[in-house]
Structures are given as structure tokens and as C-alpha cells.
mmCIF file of C-alpha atoms in Angstrom:
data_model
loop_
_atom_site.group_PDB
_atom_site.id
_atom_site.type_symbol
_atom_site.label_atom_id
_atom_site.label_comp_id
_atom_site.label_asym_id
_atom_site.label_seq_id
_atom_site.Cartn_x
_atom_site.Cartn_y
_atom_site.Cartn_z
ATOM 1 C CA UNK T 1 0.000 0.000 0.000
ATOM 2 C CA UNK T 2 2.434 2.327 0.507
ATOM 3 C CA UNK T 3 4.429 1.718 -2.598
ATOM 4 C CA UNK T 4 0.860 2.292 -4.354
ATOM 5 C CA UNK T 5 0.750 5.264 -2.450
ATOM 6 C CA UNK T 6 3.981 6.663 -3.644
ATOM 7 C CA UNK T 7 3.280 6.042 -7.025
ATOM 8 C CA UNK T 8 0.209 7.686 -7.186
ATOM 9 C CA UNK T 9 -0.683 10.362 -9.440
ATOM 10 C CA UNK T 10 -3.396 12.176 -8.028
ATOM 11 C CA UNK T 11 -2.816 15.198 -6.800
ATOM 12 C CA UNK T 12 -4.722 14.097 -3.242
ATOM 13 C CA UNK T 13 -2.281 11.178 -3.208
ATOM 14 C CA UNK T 14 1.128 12.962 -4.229
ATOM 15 C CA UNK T 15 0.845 16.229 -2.364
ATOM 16 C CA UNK T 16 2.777 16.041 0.606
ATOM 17 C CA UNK T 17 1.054 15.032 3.957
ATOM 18 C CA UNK T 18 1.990 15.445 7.755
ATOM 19 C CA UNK T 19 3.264 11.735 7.501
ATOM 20 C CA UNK T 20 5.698 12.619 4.869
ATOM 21 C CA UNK T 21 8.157 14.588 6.694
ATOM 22 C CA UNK T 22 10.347 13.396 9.294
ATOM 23 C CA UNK T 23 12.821 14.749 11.762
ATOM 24 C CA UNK T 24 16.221 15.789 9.872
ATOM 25 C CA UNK T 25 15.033 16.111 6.819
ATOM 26 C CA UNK T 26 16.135 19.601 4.888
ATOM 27 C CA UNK T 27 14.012 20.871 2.332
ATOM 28 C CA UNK T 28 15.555 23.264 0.127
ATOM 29 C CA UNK T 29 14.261 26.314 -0.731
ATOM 30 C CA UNK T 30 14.329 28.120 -4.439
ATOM 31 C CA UNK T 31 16.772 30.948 -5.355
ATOM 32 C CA UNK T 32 14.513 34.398 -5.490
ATOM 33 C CA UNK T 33 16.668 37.561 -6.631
ATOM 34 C CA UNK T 34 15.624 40.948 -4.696
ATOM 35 C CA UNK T 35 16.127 43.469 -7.043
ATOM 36 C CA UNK T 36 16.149 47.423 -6.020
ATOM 37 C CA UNK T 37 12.786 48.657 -6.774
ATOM 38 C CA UNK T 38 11.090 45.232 -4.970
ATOM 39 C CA UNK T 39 12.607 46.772 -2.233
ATOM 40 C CA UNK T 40 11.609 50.094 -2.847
ATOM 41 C CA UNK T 41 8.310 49.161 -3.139
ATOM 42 C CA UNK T 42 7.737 46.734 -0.452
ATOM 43 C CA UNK T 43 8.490 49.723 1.982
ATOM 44 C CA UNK T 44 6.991 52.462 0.531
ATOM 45 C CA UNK T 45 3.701 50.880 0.862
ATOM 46 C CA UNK T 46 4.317 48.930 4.792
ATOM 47 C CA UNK T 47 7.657 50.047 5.982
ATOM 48 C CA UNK T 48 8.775 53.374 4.977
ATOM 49 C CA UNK T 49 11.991 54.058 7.033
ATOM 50 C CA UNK T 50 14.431 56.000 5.350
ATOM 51 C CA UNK T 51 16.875 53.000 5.360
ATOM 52 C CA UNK T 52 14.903 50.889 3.183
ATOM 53 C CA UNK T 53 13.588 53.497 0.560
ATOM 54 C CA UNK T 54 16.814 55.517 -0.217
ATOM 55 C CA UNK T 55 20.623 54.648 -0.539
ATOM 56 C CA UNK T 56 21.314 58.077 0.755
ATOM 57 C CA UNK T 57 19.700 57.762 4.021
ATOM 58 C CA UNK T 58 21.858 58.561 7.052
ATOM 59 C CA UNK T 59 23.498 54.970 8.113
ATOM 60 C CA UNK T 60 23.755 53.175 10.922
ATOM 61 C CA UNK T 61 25.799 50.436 11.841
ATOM 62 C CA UNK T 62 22.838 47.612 10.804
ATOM 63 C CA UNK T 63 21.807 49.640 7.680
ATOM 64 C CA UNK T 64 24.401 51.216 5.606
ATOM 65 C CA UNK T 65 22.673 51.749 2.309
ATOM 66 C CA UNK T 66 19.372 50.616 1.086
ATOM 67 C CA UNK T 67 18.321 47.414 2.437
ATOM 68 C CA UNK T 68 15.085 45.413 2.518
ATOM 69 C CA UNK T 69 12.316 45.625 5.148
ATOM 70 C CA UNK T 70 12.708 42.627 7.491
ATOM 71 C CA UNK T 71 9.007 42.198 6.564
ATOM 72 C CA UNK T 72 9.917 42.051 3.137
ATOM 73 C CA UNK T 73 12.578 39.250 3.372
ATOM 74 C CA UNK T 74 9.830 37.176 5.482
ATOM 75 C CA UNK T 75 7.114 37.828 2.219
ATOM 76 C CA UNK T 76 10.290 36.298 0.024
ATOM 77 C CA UNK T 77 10.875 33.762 2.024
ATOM 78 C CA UNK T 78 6.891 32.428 2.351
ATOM 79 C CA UNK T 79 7.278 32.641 -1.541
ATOM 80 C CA UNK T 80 9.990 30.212 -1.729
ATOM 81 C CA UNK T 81 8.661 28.383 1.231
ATOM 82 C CA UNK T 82 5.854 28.246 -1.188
ATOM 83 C CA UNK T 83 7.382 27.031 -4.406
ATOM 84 C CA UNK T 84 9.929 24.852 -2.766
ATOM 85 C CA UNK T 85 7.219 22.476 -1.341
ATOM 86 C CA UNK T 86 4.181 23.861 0.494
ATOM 87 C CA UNK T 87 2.038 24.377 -2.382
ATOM 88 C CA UNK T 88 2.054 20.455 -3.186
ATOM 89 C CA UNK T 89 1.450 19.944 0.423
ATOM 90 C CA UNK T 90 -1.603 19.603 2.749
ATOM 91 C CA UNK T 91 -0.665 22.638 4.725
ATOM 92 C CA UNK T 92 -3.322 24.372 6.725
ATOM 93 C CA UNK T 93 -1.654 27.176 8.164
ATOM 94 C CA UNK T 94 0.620 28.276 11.100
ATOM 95 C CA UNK T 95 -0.611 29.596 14.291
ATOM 96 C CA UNK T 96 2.986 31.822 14.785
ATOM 97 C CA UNK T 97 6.910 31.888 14.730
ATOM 98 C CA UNK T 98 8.253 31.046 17.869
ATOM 99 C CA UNK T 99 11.860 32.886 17.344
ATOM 100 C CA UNK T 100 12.699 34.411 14.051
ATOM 101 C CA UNK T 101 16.404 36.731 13.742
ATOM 102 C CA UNK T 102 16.929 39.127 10.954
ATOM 103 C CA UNK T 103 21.459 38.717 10.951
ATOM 104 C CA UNK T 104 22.267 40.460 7.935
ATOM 105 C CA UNK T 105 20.759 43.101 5.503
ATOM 106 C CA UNK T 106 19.365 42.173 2.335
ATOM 107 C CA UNK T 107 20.719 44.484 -0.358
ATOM 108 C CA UNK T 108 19.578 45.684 -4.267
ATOM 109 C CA UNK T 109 19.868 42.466 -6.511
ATOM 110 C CA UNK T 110 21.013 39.664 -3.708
ATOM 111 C CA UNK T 111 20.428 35.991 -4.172
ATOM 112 C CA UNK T 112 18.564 34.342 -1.370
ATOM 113 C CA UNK T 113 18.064 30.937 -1.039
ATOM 114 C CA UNK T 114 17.282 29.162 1.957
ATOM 115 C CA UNK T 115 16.373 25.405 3.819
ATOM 116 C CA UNK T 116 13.622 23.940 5.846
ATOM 117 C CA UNK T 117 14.714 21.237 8.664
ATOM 118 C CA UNK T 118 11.805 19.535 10.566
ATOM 119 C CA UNK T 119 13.004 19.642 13.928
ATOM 120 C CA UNK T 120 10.205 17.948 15.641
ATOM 121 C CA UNK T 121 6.594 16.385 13.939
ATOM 122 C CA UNK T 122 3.728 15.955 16.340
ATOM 123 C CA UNK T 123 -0.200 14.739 15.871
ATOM 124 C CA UNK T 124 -2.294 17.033 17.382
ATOM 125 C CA UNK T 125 -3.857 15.837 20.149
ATOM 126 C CA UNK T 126 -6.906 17.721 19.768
ATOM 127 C CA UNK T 127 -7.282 17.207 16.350
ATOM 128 C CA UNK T 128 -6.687 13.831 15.191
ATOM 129 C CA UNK T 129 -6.948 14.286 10.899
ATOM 130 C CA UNK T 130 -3.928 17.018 11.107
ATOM 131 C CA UNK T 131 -0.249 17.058 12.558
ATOM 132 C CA UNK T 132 2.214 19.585 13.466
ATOM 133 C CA UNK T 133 5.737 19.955 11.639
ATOM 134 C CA UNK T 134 7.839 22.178 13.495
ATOM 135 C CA UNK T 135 10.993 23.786 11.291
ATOM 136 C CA UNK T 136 13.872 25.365 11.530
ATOM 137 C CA UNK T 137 13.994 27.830 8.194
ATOM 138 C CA UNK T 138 16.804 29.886 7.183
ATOM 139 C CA UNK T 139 17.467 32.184 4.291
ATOM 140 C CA UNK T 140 21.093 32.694 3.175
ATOM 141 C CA UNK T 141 21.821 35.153 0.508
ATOM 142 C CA UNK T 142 24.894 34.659 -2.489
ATOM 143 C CA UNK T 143 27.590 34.622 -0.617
ATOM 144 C CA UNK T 144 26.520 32.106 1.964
ATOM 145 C CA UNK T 145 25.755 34.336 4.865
ATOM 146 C CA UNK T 146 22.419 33.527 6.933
ATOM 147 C CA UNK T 147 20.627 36.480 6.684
ATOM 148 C CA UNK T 148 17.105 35.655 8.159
ATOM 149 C CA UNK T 149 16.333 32.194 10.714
ATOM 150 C CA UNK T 150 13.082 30.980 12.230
ATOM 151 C CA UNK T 151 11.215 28.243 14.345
ATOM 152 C CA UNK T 152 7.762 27.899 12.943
ATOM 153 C CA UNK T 153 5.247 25.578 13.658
ATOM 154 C CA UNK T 154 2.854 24.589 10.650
ATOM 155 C CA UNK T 155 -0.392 22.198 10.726
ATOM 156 C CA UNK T 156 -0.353 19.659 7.682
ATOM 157 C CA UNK T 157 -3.525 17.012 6.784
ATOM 158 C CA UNK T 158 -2.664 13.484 8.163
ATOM 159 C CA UNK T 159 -3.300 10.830 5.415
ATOM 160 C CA UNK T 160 -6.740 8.778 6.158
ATOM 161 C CA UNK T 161 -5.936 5.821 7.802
ATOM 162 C CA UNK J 1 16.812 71.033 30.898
ATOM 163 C CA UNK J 2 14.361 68.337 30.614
ATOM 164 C CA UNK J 3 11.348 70.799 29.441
ATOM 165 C CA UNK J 4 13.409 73.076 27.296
ATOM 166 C CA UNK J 5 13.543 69.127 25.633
ATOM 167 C CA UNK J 6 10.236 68.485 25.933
ATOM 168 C CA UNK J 7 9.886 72.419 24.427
ATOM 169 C CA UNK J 8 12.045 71.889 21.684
ATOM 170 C CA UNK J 9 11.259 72.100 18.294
ATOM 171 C CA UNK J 10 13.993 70.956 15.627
ATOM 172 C CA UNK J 11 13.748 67.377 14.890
ATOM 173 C CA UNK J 12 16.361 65.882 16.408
ATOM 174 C CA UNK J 13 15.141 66.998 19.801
ATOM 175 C CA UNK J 14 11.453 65.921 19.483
ATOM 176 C CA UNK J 15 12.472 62.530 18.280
ATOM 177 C CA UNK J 16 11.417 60.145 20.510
ATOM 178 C CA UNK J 17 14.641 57.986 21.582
ATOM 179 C CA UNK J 18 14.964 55.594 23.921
ATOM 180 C CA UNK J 19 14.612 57.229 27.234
ATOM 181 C CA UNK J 20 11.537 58.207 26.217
ATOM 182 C CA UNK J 21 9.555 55.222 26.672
ATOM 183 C CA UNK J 22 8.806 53.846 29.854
ATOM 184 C CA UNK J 23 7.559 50.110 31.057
ATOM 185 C CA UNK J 24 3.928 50.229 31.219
ATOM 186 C CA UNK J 25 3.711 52.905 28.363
ATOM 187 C CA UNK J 26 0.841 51.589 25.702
ATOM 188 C CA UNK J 27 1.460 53.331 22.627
ATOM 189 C CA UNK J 28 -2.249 53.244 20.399
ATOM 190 C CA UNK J 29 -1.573 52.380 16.829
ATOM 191 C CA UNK J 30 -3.566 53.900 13.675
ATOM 192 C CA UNK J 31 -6.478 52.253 12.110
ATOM 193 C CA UNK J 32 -5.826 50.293 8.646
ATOM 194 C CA UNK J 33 -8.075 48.975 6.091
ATOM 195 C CA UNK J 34 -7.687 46.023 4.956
ATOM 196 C CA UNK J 35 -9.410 45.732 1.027
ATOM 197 C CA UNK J 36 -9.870 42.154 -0.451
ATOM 198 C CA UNK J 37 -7.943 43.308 -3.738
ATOM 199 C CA UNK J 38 -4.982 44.199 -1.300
ATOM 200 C CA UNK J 39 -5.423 40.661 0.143
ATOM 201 C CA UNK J 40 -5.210 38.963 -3.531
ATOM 202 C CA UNK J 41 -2.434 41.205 -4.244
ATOM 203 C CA UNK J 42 -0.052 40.456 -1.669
ATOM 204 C CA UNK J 43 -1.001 36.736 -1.477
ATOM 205 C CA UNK J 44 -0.445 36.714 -5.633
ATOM 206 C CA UNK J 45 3.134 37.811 -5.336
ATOM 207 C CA UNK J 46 4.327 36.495 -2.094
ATOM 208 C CA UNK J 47 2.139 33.661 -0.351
ATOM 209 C CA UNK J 48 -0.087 32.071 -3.350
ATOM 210 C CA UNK J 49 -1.742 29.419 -1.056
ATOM 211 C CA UNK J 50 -5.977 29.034 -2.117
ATOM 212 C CA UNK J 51 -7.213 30.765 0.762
ATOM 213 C CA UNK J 52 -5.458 33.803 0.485
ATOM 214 C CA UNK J 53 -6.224 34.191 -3.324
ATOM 215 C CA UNK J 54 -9.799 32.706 -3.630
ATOM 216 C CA UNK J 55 -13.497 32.624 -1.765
ATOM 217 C CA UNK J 56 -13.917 29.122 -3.106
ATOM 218 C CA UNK J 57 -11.059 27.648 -1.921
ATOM 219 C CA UNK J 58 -11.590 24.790 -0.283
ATOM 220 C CA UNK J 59 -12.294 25.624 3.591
ATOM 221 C CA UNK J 60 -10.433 24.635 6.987
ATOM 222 C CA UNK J 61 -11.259 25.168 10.160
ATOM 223 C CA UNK J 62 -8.926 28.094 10.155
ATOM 224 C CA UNK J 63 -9.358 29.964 6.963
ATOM 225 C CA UNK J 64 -13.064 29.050 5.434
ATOM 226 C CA UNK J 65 -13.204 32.010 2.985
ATOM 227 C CA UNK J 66 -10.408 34.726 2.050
ATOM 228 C CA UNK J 67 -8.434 35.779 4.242
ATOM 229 C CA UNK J 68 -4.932 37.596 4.586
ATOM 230 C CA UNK J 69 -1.398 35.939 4.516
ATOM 231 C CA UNK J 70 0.029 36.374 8.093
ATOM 232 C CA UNK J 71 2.663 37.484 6.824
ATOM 233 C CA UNK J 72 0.394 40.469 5.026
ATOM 234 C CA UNK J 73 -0.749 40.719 8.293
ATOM 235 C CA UNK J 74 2.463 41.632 9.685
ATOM 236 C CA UNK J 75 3.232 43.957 7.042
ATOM 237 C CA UNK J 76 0.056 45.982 7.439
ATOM 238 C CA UNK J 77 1.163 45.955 10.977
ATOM 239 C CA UNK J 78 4.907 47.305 10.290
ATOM 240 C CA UNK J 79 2.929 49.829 8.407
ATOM 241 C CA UNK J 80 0.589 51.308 11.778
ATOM 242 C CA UNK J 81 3.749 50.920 14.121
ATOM 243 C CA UNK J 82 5.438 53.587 11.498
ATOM 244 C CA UNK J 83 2.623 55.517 11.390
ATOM 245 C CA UNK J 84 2.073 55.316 14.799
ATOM 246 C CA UNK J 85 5.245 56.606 16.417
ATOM 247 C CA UNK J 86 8.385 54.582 14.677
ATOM 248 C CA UNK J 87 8.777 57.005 11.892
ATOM 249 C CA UNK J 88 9.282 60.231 14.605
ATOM 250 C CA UNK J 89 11.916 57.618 16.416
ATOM 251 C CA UNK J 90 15.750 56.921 16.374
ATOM 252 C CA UNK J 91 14.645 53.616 15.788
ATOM 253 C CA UNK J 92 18.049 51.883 14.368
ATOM 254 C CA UNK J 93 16.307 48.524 13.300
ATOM 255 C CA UNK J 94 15.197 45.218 15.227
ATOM 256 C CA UNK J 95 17.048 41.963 15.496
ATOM 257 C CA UNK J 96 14.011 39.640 15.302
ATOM 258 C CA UNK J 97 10.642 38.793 16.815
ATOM 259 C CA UNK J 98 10.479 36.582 20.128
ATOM 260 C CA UNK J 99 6.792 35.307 19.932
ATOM 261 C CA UNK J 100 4.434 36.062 17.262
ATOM 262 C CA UNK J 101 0.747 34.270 17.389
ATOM 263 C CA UNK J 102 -1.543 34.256 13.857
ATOM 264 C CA UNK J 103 -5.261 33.863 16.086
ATOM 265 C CA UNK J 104 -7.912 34.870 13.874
ATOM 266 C CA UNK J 105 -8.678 35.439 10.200
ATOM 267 C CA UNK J 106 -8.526 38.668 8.635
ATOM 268 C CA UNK J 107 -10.670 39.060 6.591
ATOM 269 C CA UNK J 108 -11.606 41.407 3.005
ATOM 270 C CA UNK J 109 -12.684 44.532 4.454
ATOM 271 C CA UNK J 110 -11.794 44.111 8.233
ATOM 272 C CA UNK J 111 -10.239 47.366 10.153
ATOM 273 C CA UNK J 112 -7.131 46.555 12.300
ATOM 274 C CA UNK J 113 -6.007 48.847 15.055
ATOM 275 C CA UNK J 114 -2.946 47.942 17.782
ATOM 276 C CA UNK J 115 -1.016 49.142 20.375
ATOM 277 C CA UNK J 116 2.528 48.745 20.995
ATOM 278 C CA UNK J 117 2.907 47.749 25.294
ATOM 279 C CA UNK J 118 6.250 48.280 26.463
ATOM 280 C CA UNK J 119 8.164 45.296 28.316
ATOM 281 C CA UNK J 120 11.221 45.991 29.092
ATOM 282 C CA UNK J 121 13.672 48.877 28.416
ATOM 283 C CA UNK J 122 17.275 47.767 28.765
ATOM 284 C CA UNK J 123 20.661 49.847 27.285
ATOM 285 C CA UNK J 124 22.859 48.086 25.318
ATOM 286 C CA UNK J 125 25.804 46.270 27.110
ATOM 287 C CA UNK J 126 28.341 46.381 24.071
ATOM 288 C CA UNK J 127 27.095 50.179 22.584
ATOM 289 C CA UNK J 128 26.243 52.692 24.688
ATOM 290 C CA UNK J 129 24.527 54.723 21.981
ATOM 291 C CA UNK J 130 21.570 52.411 21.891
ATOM 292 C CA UNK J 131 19.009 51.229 24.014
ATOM 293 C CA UNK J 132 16.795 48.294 23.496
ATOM 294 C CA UNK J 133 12.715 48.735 23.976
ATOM 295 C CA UNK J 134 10.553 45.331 24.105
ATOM 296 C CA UNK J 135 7.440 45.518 22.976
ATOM 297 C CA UNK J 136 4.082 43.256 22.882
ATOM 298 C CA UNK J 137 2.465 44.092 19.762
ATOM 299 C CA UNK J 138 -1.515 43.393 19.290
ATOM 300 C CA UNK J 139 -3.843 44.140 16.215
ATOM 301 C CA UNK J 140 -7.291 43.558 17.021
ATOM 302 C CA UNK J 141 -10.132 43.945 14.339
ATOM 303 C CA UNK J 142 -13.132 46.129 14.479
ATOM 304 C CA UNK J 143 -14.763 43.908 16.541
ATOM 305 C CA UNK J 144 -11.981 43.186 19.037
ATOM 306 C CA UNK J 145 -10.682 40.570 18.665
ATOM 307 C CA UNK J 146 -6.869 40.309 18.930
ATOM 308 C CA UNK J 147 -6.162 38.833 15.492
ATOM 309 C CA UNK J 148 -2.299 39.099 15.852
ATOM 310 C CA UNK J 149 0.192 39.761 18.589
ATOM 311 C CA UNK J 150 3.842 39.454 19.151
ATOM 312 C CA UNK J 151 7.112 40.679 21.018
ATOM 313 C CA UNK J 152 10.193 42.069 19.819
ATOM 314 C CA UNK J 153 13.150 43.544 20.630
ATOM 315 C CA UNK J 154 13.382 47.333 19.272
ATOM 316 C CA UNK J 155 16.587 49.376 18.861
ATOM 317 C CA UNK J 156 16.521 52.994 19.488
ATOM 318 C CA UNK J 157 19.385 55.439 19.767
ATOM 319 C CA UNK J 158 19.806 57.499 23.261
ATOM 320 C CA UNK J 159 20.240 61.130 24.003
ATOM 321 C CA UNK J 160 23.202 62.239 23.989
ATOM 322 C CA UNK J 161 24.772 62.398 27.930
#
């Protein structure tokens, strides 16, 4: 059954349930580039500090030039969260982040990529038909540096037993 | 001294730094709209999961019908606490988020409002310039109802001594 299983074609049967992840494994996460005026944007319309609108803006120690909205490099990341597996998944939602750090400042045109490592699964014990995956994500940008991590718990389906 | 600071009128001196929030201190944060094309928007570029881009999508417990990405959530939210007081601040940046609950829907049309509880005001050990405000964030909807909260560490620079 399980072999049938895993050579299903349906989307119910191939999309990736709570049972399919286990502790360890590291799910990577597709490149996404972060060019100038994404970052522009992104802050003119939720965070507009001077820091991540305009190269010019007096500099501090964190923010020398223009750099992205922490906010913005956590929308980035859900979209390569997204591409890289969650979107052929049974995930139904997150109720939080239980640490995230921002290390390093995202600049005009940088390369992030990042990983997913389930660091503990759980059923839920008030809901028996989902499961909890908790991860460890990170986000590194071109030259290797970690420039965003978080713990996040997120509820997936259970298969039907 | 301290009035002719409270008195003053160039920007630098009515800049609200670091000693000027106090534990206890609940700082209200503006009203925001929250339109369902601004939903579909944000989910379209950075969180294209069913429920944030469709009514039809098929429901779960937490998200029958539309309803915002959290991480939308927390940008409208970046977007008040500027509004609100960051953007007359010396705020230098933050170096993550601590806790950060997702506990309700929001949903096309819904009004969030906040305030921003200080926790904890400590000076920075290894730079003197800077002093470190904790906050508990909360957005609650029109109704009430806390839809969001979380705490994080804020930098802010100090007067000069």
C-alpha cells in the first residue's frame, strides 16, 4: 500500500502530507533575486523608514545603504517556502513563529536561497486528521551568509488511515 | 533642561529615543483597512496558497473564505507601528521577533487597530549609543478581537549624555 501510495498520481495522493516529513530532513528552498525597486516598493507601501527606501539615508551600523524591510525578506521567504514544497502539500496554516532573527541586511539584486529542517513532527492531540511539523527555516543570501532564521510551527492534513 | 527638551522644536530633539519610553507605556496604533484586492495582491506575489487568493477555496477550520497571509498581516502591521510613532523615532532597526501568534482570520474589508505595550527597556551592554525597547504588539479587528500579537526587541538610539 504504501508503494501504491507513492506512485500515485493524483494530486490528493502525491501532495505532501503530515506523515511525509520526518525529523532531519532539509528541504531546500528556491533561489529568489531581490532586485532594487522590490525593495523600494515593499516599503513604501508597509515600511517606509528612510533606510529601506533611499541609498542616501543617514546609516547606521545595521543599515548602511538601502536594504530590505525585514518584513519584506519574510514575504520572500513564504514565496519560496511556497514554491519549494508547500504548495504540493496539505498545509493548513501556522498559528505563529516562535523565534525568528533578521542577521544580515538584504541588499539591491542579492540571491537568497534558503532550507527547511523539521526539527520535531507531532499529531495534534486535539485534532486527530492534522499534525504539526515544526521547522527550523533559514534564508542565506549569495555569498553564503544567513541572513534571516526561524522556528515555525505549521499544521499539515494526516493521510486517512 | 528636561522641558526646554520636551519644548524643543527641531527634529532631532522631538524625536522620541529611547529614554523616552517607559515600562507600562501603551502606545495606540492607527487604524488600517484592509481591502480584499490588497489581500489577492499580496497573497499573488508572495504567499499564493488558495485561501489567500480565492473565496472558493476549499475551507479549513482556520481559513473558510479569504483571508490575509500572516505574513500580510504583519506587514500591514509594520505599516501602523510607522505611522504610529516609529517614523518620529531613532529607531536603528530590530534583530528579530520573540513570539508572534496568527489567532484569527482577517478578513476582506476588516479594520485593524494595535497598540505597541512596552516590556522591558534595557541599554545596550556592548554600545552605549543604543538602548533596546521590548514591545508586545496586538492588532485587534473592528470587533476586538486580537487577530495578531507578538514581542520584539526594538533598537533605538539614546540622548546624547
Amino acid at each position: 500500500m504504501i508503494g501504491l501510495q507513492r506512485g500515485a498520481t493524483t494530486l490528493g495522493m502525491t501532495r505532501r502530507h503530515f506523515e511525509d516529513f520526518a525529523v532531519g530532513d532539509v528541504l531546500p528552498l528556491p533561489e529568489r533575486r531581490v532586485e532594487r525597486a522590490d525593495i523600494i516598493a515593499f516599503a513604501a507601501e508597509f515600511d517606509p523608514q528612510p533606510y529601506h527606501l533611499d541609498e542616501r539615508a543617514p546609516a547606521t551600523d545595521l543599515t548602511a545603504g538601502l536594504s530590505a524591510s525585514g518584513w519584506h525578506i519574510c514575504a520572500v521567504f513564504m514565496r519560496m517556502l511556497c514554491d519549494g514544497f508547500l504548495l504540493e502539500s496539505t498545509c493548513m496554516g501556522s498559528p505563529g513563529i516562535e523565534t525568528l532573527k533578521w542577521r544580515r541586511p538584504v541588499r539591491p539584486g542579492d540571491r537568497l536561497k534558503g532550507t527547511s529542517t523539521v526539527v520535531e513532527t507531532r499529531p495534534s492531540k486535539s485534532r486527530p486528521e492534522i499534525g504539526i511539523i515544526r521547522f527550523r527555516h533559514e534564508v542565506t543570501n549569495q555569498t553564503g551568509e544567513v541572513v534571516m532564521w526561524m522556528e515555525n510551527p505549521v499544521m499539515f492534513e494526516r493521510r486517512a488511515r
